[in-house]
mmCIF file of N, CA and C in Angstrom:
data_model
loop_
_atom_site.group_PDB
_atom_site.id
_atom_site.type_symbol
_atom_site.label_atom_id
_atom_site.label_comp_id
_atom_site.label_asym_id
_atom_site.label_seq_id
_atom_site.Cartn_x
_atom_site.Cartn_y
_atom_site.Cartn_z
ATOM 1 N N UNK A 63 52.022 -176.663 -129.505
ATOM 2 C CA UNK A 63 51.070 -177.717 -129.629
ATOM 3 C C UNK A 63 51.694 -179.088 -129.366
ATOM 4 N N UNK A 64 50.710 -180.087 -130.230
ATOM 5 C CA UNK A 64 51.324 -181.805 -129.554
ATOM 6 C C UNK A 64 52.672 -181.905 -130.097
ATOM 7 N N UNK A 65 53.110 -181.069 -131.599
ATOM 8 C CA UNK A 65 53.950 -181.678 -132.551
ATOM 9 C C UNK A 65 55.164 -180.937 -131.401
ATOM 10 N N UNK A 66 54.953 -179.826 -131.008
ATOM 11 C CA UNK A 66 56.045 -179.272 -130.303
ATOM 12 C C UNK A 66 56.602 -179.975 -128.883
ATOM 13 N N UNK A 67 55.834 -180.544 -128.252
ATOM 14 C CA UNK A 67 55.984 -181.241 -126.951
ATOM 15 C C UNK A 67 56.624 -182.380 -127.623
ATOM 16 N N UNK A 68 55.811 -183.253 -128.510
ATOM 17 C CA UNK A 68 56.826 -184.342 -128.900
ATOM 18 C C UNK A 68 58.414 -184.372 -129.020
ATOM 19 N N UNK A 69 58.116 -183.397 -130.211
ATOM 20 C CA UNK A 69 59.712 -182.663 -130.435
ATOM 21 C C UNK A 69 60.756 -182.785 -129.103
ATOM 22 N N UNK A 70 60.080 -181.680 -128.087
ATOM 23 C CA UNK A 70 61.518 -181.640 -127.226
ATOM 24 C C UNK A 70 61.253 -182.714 -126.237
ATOM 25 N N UNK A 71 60.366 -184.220 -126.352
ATOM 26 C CA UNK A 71 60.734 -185.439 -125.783
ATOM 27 C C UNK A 71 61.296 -185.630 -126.352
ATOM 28 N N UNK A 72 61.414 -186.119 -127.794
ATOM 29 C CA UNK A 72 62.698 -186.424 -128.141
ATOM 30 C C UNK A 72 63.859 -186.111 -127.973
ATOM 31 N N UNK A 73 64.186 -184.425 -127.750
ATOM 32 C CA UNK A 73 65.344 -183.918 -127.831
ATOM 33 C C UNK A 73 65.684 -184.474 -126.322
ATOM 34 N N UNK A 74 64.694 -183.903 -125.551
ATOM 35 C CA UNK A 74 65.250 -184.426 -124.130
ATOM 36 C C UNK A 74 65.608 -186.076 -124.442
ATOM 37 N N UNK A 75 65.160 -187.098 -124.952
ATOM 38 C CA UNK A 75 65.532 -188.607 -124.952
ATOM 39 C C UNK A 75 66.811 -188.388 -125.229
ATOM 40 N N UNK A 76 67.014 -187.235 -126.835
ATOM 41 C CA UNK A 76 68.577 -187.492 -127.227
ATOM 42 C C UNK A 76 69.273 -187.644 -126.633
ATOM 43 N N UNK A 77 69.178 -186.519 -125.770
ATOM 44 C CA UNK A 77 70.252 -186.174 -124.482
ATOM 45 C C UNK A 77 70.657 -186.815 -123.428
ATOM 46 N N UNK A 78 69.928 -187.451 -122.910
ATOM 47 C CA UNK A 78 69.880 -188.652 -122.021
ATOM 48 C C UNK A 78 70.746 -189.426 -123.042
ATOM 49 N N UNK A 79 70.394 -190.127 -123.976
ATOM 50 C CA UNK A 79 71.013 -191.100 -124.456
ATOM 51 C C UNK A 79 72.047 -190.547 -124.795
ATOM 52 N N UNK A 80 72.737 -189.851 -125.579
ATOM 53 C CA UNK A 80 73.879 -189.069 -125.586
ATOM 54 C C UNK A 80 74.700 -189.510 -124.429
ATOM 55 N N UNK A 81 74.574 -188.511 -123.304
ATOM 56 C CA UNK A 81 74.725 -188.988 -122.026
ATOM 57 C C UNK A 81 75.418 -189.621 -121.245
ATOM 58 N N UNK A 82 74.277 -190.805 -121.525
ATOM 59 C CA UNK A 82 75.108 -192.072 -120.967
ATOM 60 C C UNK A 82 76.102 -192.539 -121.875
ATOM 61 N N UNK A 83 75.852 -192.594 -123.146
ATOM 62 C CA UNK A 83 77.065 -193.148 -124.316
ATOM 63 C C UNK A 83 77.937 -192.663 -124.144
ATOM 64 N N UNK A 84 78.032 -191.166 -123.384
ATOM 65 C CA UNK A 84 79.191 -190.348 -123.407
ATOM 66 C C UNK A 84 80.151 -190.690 -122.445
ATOM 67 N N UNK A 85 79.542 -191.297 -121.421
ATOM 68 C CA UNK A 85 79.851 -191.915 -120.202
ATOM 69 C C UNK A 85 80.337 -192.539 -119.914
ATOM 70 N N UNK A 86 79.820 -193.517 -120.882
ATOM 71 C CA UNK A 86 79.997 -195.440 -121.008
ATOM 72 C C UNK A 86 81.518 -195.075 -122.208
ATOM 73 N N UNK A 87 81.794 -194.093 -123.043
ATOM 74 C CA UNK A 87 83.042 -194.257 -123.987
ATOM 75 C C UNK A 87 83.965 -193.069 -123.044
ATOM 76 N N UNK A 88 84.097 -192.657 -122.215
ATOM 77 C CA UNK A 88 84.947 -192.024 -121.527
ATOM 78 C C UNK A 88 85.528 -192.920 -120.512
ATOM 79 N N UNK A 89 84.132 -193.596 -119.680
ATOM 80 C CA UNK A 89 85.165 -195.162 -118.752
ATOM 81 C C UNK A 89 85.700 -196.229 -119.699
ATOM 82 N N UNK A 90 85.374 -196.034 -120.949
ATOM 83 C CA UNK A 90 86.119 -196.834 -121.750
ATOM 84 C C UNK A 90 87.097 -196.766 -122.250
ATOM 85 N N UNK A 91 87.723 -195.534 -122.694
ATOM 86 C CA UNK A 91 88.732 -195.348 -122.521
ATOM 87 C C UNK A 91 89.762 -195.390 -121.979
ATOM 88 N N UNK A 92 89.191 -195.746 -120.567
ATOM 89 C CA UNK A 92 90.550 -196.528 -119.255
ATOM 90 C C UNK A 92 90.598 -197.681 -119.997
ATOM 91 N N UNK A 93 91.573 -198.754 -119.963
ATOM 92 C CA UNK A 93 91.902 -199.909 -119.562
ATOM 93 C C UNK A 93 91.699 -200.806 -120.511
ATOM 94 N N UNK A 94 90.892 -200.262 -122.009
ATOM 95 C CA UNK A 94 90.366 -200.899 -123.090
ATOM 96 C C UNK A 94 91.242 -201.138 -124.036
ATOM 97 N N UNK A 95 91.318 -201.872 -125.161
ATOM 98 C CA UNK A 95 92.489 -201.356 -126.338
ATOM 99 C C UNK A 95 91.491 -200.726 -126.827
ATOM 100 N N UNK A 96 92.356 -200.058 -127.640
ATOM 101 C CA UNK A 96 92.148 -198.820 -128.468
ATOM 102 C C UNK A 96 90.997 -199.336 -129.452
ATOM 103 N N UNK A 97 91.399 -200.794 -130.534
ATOM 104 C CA UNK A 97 90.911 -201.780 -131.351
ATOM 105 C C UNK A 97 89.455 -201.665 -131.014
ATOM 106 N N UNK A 98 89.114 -201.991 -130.140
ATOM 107 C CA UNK A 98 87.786 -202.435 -129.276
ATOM 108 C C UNK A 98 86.890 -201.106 -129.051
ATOM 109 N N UNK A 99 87.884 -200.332 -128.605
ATOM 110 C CA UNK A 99 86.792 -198.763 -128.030
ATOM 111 C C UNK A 99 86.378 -198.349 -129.029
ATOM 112 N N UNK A 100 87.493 -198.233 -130.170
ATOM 113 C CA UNK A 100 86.952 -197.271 -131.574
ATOM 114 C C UNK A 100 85.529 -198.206 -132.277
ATOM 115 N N UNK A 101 85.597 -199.571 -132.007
ATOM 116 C CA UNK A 101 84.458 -200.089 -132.545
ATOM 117 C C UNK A 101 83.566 -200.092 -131.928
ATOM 118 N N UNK A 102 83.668 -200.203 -130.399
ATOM 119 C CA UNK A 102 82.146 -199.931 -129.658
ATOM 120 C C UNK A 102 81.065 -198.584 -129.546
ATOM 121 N N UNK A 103 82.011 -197.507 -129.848
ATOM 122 C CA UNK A 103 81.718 -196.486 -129.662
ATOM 123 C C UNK A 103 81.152 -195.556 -131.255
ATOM 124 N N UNK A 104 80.583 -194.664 -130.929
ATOM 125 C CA UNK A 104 80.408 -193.361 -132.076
ATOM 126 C C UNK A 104 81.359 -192.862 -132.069
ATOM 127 N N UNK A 105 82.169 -191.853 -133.528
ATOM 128 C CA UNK A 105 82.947 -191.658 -133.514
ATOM 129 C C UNK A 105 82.734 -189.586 -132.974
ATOM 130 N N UNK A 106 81.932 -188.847 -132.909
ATOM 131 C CA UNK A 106 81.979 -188.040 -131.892
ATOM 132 C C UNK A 106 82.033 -188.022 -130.627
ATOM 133 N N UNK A 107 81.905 -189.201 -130.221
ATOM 134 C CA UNK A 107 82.223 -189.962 -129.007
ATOM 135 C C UNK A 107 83.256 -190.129 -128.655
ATOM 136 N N UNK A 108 83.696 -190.497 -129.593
ATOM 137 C CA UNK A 108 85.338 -190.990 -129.378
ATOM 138 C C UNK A 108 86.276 -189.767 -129.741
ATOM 139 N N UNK A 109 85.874 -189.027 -130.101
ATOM 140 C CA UNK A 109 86.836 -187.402 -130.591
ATOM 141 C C UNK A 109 86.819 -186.914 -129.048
ATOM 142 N N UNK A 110 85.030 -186.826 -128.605
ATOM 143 C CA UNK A 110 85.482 -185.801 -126.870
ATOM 144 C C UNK A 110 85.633 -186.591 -125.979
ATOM 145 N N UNK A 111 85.492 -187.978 -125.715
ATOM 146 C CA UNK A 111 86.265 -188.415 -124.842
ATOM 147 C C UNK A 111 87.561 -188.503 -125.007
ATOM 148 N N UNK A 112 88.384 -188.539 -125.739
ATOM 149 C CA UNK A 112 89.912 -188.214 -126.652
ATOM 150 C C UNK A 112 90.272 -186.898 -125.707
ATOM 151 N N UNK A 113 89.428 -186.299 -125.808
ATOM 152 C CA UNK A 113 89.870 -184.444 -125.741
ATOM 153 C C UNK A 113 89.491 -184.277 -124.403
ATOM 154 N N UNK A 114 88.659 -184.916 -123.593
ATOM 155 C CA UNK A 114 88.205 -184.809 -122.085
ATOM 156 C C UNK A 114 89.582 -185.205 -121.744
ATOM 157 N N UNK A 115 90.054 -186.711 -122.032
ATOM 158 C CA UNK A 115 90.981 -187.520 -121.727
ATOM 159 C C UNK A 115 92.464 -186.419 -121.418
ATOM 160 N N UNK A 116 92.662 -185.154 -122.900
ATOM 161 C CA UNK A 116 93.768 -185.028 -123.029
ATOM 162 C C UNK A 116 93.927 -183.344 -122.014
ATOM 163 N N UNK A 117 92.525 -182.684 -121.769
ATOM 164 C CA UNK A 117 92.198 -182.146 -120.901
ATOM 165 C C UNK A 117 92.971 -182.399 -119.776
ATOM 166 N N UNK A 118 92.326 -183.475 -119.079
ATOM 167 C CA UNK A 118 92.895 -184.059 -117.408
ATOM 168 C C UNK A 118 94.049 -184.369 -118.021
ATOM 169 N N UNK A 119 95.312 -185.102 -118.553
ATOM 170 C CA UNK A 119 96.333 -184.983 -118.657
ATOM 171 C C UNK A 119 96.899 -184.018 -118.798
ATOM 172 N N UNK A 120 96.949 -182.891 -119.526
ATOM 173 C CA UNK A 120 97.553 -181.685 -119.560
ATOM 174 C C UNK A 120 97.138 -180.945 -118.162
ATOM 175 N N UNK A 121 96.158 -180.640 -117.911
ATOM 176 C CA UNK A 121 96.026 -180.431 -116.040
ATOM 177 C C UNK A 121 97.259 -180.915 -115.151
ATOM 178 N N UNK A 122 96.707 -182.439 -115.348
ATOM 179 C CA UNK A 122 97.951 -182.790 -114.610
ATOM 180 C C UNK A 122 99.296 -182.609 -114.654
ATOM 181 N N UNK A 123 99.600 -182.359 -115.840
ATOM 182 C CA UNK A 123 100.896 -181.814 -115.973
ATOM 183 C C UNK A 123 101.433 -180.863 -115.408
ATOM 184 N N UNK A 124 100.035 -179.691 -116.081
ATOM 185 C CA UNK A 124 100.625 -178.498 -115.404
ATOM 186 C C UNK A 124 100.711 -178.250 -114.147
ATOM 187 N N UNK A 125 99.881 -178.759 -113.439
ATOM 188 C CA UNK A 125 99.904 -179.133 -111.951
ATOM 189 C C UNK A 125 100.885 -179.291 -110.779
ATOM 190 N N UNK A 126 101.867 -181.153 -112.182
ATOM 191 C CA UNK A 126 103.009 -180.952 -111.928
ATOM 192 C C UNK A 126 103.943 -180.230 -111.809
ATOM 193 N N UNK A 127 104.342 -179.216 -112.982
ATOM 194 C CA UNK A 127 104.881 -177.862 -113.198
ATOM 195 C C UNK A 127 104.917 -177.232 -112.187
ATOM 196 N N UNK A 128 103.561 -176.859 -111.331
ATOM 197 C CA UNK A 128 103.614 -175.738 -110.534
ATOM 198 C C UNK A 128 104.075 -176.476 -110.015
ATOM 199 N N UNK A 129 104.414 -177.778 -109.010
ATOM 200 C CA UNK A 129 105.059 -178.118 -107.981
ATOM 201 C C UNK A 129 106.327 -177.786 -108.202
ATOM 202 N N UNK A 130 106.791 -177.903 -109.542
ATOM 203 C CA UNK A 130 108.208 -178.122 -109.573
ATOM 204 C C UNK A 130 108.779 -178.830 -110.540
ATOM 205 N N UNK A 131 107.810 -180.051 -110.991
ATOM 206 C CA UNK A 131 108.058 -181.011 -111.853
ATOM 207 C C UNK A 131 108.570 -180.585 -113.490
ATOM 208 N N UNK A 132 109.776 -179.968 -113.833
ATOM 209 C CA UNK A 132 109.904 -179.563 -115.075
ATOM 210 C C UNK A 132 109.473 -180.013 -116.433
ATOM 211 N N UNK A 133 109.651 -181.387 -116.034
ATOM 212 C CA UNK A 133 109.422 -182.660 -117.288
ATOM 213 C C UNK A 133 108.434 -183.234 -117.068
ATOM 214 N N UNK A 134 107.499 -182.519 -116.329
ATOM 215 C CA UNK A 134 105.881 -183.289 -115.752
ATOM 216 C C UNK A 134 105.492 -183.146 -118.014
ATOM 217 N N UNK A 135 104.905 -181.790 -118.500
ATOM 218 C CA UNK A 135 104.828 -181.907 -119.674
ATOM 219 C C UNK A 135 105.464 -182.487 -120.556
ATOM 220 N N UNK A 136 106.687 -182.552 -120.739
ATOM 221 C CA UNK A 136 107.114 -183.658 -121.349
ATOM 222 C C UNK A 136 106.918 -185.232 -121.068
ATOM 223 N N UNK A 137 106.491 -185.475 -120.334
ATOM 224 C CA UNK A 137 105.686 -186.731 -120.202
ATOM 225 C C UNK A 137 104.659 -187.068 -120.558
ATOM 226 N N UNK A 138 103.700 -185.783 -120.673
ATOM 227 C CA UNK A 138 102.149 -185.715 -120.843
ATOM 228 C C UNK A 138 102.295 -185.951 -122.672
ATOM 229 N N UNK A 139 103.698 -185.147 -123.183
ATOM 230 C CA UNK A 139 103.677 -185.229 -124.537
ATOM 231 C C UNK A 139 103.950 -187.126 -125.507
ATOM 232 N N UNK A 140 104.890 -187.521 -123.844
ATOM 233 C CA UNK A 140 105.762 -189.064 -124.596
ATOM 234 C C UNK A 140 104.050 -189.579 -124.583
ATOM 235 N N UNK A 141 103.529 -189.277 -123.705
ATOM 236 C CA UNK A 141 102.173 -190.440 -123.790
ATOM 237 C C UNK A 141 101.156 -189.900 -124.492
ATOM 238 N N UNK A 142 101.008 -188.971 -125.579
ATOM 239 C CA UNK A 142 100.359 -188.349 -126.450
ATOM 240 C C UNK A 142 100.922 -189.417 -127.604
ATOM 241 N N UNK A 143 102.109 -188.871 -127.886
ATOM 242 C CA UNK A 143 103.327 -189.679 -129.104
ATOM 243 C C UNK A 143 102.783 -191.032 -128.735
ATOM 244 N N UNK A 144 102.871 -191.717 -127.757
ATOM 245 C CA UNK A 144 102.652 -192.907 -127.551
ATOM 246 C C UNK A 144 101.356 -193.560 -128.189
ATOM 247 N N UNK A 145 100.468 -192.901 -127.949
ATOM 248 C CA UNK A 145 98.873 -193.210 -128.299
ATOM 249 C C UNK A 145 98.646 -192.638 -129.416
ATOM 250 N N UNK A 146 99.754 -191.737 -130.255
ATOM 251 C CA UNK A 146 99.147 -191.477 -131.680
ATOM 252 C C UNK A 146 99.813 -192.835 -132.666
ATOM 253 N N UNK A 147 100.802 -193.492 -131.931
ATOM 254 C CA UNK A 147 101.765 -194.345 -132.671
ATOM 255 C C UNK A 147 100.845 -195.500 -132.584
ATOM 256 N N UNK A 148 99.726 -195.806 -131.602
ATOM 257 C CA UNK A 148 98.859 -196.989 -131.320
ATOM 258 C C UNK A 148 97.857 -196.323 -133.000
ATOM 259 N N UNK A 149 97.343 -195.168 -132.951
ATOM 260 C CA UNK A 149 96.458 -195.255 -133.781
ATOM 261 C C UNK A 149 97.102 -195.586 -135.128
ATOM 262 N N UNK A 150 98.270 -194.729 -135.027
ATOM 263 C CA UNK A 150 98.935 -195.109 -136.700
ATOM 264 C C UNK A 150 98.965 -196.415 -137.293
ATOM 265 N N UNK A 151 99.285 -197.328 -135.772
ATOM 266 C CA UNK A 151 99.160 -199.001 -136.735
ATOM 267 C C UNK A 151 98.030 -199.374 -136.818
ATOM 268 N N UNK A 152 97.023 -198.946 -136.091
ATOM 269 C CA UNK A 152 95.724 -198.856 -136.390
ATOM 270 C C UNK A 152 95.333 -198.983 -137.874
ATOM 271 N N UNK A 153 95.357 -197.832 -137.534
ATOM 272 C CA UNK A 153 95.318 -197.220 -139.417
ATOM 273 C C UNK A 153 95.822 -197.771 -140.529
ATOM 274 N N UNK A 154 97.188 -198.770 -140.496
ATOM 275 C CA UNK A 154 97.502 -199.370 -141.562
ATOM 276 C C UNK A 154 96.927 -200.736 -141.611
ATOM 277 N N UNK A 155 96.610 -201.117 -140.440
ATOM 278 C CA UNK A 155 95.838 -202.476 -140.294
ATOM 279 C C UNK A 155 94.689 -202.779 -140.836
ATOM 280 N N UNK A 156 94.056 -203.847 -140.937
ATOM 281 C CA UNK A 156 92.836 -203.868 -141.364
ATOM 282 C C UNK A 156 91.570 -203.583 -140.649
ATOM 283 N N UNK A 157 90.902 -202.368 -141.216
ATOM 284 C CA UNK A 157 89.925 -201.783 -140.351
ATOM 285 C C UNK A 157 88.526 -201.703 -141.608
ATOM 286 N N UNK A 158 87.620 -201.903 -140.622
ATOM 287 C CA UNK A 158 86.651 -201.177 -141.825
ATOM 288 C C UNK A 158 86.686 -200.125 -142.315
ATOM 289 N N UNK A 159 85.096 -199.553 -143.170
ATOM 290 C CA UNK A 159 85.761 -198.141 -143.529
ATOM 291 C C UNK A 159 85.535 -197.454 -142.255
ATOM 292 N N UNK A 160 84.367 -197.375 -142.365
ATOM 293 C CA UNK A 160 83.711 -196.556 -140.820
ATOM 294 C C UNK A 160 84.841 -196.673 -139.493
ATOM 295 N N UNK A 161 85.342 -197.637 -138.972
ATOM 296 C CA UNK A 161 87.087 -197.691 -138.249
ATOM 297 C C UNK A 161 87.536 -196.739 -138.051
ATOM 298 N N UNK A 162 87.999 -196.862 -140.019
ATOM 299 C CA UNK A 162 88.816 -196.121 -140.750
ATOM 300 C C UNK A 162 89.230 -195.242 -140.426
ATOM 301 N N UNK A 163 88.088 -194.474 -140.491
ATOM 302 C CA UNK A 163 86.994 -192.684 -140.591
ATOM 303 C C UNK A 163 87.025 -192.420 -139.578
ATOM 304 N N UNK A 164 86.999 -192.989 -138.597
ATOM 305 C CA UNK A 164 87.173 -193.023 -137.203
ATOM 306 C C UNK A 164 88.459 -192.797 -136.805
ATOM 307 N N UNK A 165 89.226 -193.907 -137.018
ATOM 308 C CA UNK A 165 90.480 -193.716 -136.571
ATOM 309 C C UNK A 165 91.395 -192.176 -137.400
ATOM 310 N N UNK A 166 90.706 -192.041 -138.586
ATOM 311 C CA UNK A 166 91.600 -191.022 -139.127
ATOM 312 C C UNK A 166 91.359 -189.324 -138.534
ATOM 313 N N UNK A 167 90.218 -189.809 -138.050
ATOM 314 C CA UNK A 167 89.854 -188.324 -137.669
ATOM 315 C C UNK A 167 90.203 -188.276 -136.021
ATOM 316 N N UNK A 168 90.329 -189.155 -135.282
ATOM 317 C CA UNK A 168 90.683 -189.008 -133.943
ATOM 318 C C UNK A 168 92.286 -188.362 -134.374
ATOM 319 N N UNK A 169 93.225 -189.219 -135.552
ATOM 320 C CA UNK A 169 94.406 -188.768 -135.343
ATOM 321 C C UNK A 169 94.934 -187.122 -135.799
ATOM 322 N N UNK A 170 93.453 -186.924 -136.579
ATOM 323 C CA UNK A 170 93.664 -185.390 -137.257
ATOM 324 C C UNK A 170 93.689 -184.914 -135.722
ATOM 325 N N UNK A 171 92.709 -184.772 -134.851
ATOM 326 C CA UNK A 171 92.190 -183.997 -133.373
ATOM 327 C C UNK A 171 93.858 -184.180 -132.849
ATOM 328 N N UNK A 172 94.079 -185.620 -132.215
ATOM 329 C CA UNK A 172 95.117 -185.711 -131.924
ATOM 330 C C UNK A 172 96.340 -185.643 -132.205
ATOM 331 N N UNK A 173 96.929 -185.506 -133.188
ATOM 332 C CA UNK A 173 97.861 -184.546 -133.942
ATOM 333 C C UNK A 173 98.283 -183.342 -133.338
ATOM 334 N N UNK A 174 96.770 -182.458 -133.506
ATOM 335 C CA UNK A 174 96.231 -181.638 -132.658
ATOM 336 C C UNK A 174 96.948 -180.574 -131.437
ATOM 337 N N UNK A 175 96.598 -181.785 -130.455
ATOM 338 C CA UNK A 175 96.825 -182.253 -129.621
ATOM 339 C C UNK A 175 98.473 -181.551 -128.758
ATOM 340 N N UNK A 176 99.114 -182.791 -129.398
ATOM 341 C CA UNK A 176 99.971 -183.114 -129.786
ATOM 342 C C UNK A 176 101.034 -181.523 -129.757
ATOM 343 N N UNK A 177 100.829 -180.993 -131.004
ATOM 344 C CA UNK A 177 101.258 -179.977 -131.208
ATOM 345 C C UNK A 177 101.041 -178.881 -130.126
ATOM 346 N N UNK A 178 99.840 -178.710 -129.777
ATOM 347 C CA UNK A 178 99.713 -177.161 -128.874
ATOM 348 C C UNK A 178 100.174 -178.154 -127.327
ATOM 349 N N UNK A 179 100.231 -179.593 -126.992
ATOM 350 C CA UNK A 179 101.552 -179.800 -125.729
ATOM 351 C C UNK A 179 102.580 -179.389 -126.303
ATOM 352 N N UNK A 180 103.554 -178.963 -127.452
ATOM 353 C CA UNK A 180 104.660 -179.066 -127.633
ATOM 354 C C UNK A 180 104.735 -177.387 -127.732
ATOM 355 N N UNK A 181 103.510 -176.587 -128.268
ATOM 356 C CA UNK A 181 103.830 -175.469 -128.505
ATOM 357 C C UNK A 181 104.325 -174.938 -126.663
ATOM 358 N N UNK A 182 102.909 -175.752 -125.526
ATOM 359 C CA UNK A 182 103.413 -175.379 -124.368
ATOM 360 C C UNK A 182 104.767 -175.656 -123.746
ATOM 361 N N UNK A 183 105.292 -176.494 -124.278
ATOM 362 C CA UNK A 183 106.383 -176.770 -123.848
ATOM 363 C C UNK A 183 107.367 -175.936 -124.245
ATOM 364 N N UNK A 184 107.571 -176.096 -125.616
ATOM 365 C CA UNK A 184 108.576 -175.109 -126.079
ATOM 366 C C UNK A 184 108.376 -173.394 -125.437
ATOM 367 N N UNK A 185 106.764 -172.416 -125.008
ATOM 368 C CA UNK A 185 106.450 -171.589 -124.502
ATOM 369 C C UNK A 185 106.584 -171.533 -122.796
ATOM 370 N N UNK A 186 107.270 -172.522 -122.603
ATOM 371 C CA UNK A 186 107.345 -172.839 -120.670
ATOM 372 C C UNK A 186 106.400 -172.187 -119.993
ATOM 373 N N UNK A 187 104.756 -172.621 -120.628
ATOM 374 C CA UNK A 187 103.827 -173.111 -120.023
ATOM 375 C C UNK A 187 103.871 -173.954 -118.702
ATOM 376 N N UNK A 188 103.548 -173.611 -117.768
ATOM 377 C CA UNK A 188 104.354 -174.094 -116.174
ATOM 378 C C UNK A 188 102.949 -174.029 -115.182
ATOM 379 N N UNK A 189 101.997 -173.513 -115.943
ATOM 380 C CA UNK A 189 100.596 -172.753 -114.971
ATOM 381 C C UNK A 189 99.202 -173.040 -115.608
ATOM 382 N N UNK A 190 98.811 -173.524 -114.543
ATOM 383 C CA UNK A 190 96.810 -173.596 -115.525
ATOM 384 C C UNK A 190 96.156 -172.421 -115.863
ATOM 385 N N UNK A 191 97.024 -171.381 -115.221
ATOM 386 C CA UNK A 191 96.611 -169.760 -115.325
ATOM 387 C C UNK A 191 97.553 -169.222 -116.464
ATOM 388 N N UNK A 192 97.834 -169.883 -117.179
ATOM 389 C CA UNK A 192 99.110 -169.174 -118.287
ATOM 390 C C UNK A 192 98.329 -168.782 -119.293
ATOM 391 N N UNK A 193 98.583 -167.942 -119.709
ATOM 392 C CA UNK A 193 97.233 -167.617 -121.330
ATOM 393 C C UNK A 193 97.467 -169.057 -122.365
ATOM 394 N N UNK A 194 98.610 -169.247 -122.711
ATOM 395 C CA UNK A 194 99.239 -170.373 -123.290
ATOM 396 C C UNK A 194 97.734 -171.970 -123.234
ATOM 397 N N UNK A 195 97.665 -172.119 -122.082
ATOM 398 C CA UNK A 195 96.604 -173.424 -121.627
ATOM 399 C C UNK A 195 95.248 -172.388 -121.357
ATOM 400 N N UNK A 196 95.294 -171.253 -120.952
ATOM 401 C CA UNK A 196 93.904 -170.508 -120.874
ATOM 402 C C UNK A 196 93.288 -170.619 -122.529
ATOM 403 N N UNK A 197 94.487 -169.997 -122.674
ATOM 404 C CA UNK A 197 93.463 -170.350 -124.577
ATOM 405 C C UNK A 197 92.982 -171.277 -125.250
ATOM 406 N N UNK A 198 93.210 -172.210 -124.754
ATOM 407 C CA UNK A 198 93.201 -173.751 -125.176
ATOM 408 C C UNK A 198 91.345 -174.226 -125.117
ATOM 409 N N UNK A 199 90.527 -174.523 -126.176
ATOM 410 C CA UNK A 199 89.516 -175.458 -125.887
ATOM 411 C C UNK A 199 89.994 -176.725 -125.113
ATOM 412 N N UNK A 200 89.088 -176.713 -123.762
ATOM 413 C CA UNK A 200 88.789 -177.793 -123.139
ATOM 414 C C UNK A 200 87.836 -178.249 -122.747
ATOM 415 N N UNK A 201 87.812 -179.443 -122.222
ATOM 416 C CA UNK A 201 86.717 -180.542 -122.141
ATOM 417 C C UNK A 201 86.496 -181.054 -121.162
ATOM 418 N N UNK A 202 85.710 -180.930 -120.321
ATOM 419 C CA UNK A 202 85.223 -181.076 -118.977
ATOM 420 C C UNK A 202 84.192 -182.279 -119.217
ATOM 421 N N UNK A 203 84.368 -183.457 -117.587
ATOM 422 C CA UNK A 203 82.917 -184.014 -117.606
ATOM 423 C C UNK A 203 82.904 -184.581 -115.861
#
């Protein structure tokens, strides 16, 4: 009936709007400080663009790998370390709560992160076909 058609306009609106937000905090993530994105954005927003982000870097790594590049992953890891050390001062700084909550839970994901690059590394993960990165949730957009 009407109540049901309404319904999935809305759902369809969600989605759209979703969407584009998802869009608009993934190109934001280029080139932004960190300070700025976490406040413009939702913070499920900011978790999968995080994880899209760490997606295409680990790709690229492994990528590297297959060429040859041994220390392609260990690079992918210094600039993981790098961007968890941005959130940490984050975090001690003055943030709101909501920030906060934000920032604390991107660093739980990224932590994350973090760890299963190092588990690949230490596993000489070298291949996008390795079970090692096959097993891995990823994030496409």
């Amino acid at each position: 009936g009407a109540v049901e058609a309404w319904l999935l306009e809305v759902e369809s609106t969600m989605r759209t709007s979703l969407k584009k937000i998802l869009a608009a905090t993934i190109a934001g993530i280029k080139g932004a400080k960190r300070e700025k994105w976490v406040n413009d954005y939702p913070g499920q927003l900011l978790i999968t663009a995080g994880q899209t982000q760490w997606t295409g870097e680990c790709e690229k790594g492994l990528i590297e790998c297959e060429k040859g590049n041994k220390s392609a992953m260990r690079q992918v890891k210094k600039k993981q370390v790098s961007m968890l050390n941005k959130y940490s001062e984050m975090v001690r700084g003055a943030l709101s709560k909501l920030n906060r909550n934000k920032v604390v839970s991107i660093i739980t994901i990224e932590v994350h992160a973090r760890d299963v690059i190092d588990k690949m590394i230490k596993g000489g993960t070298a291949s996008l076909t390795e079970f090692e990165w096959m097993s891995q949730l990823r994030f496409y957009w």
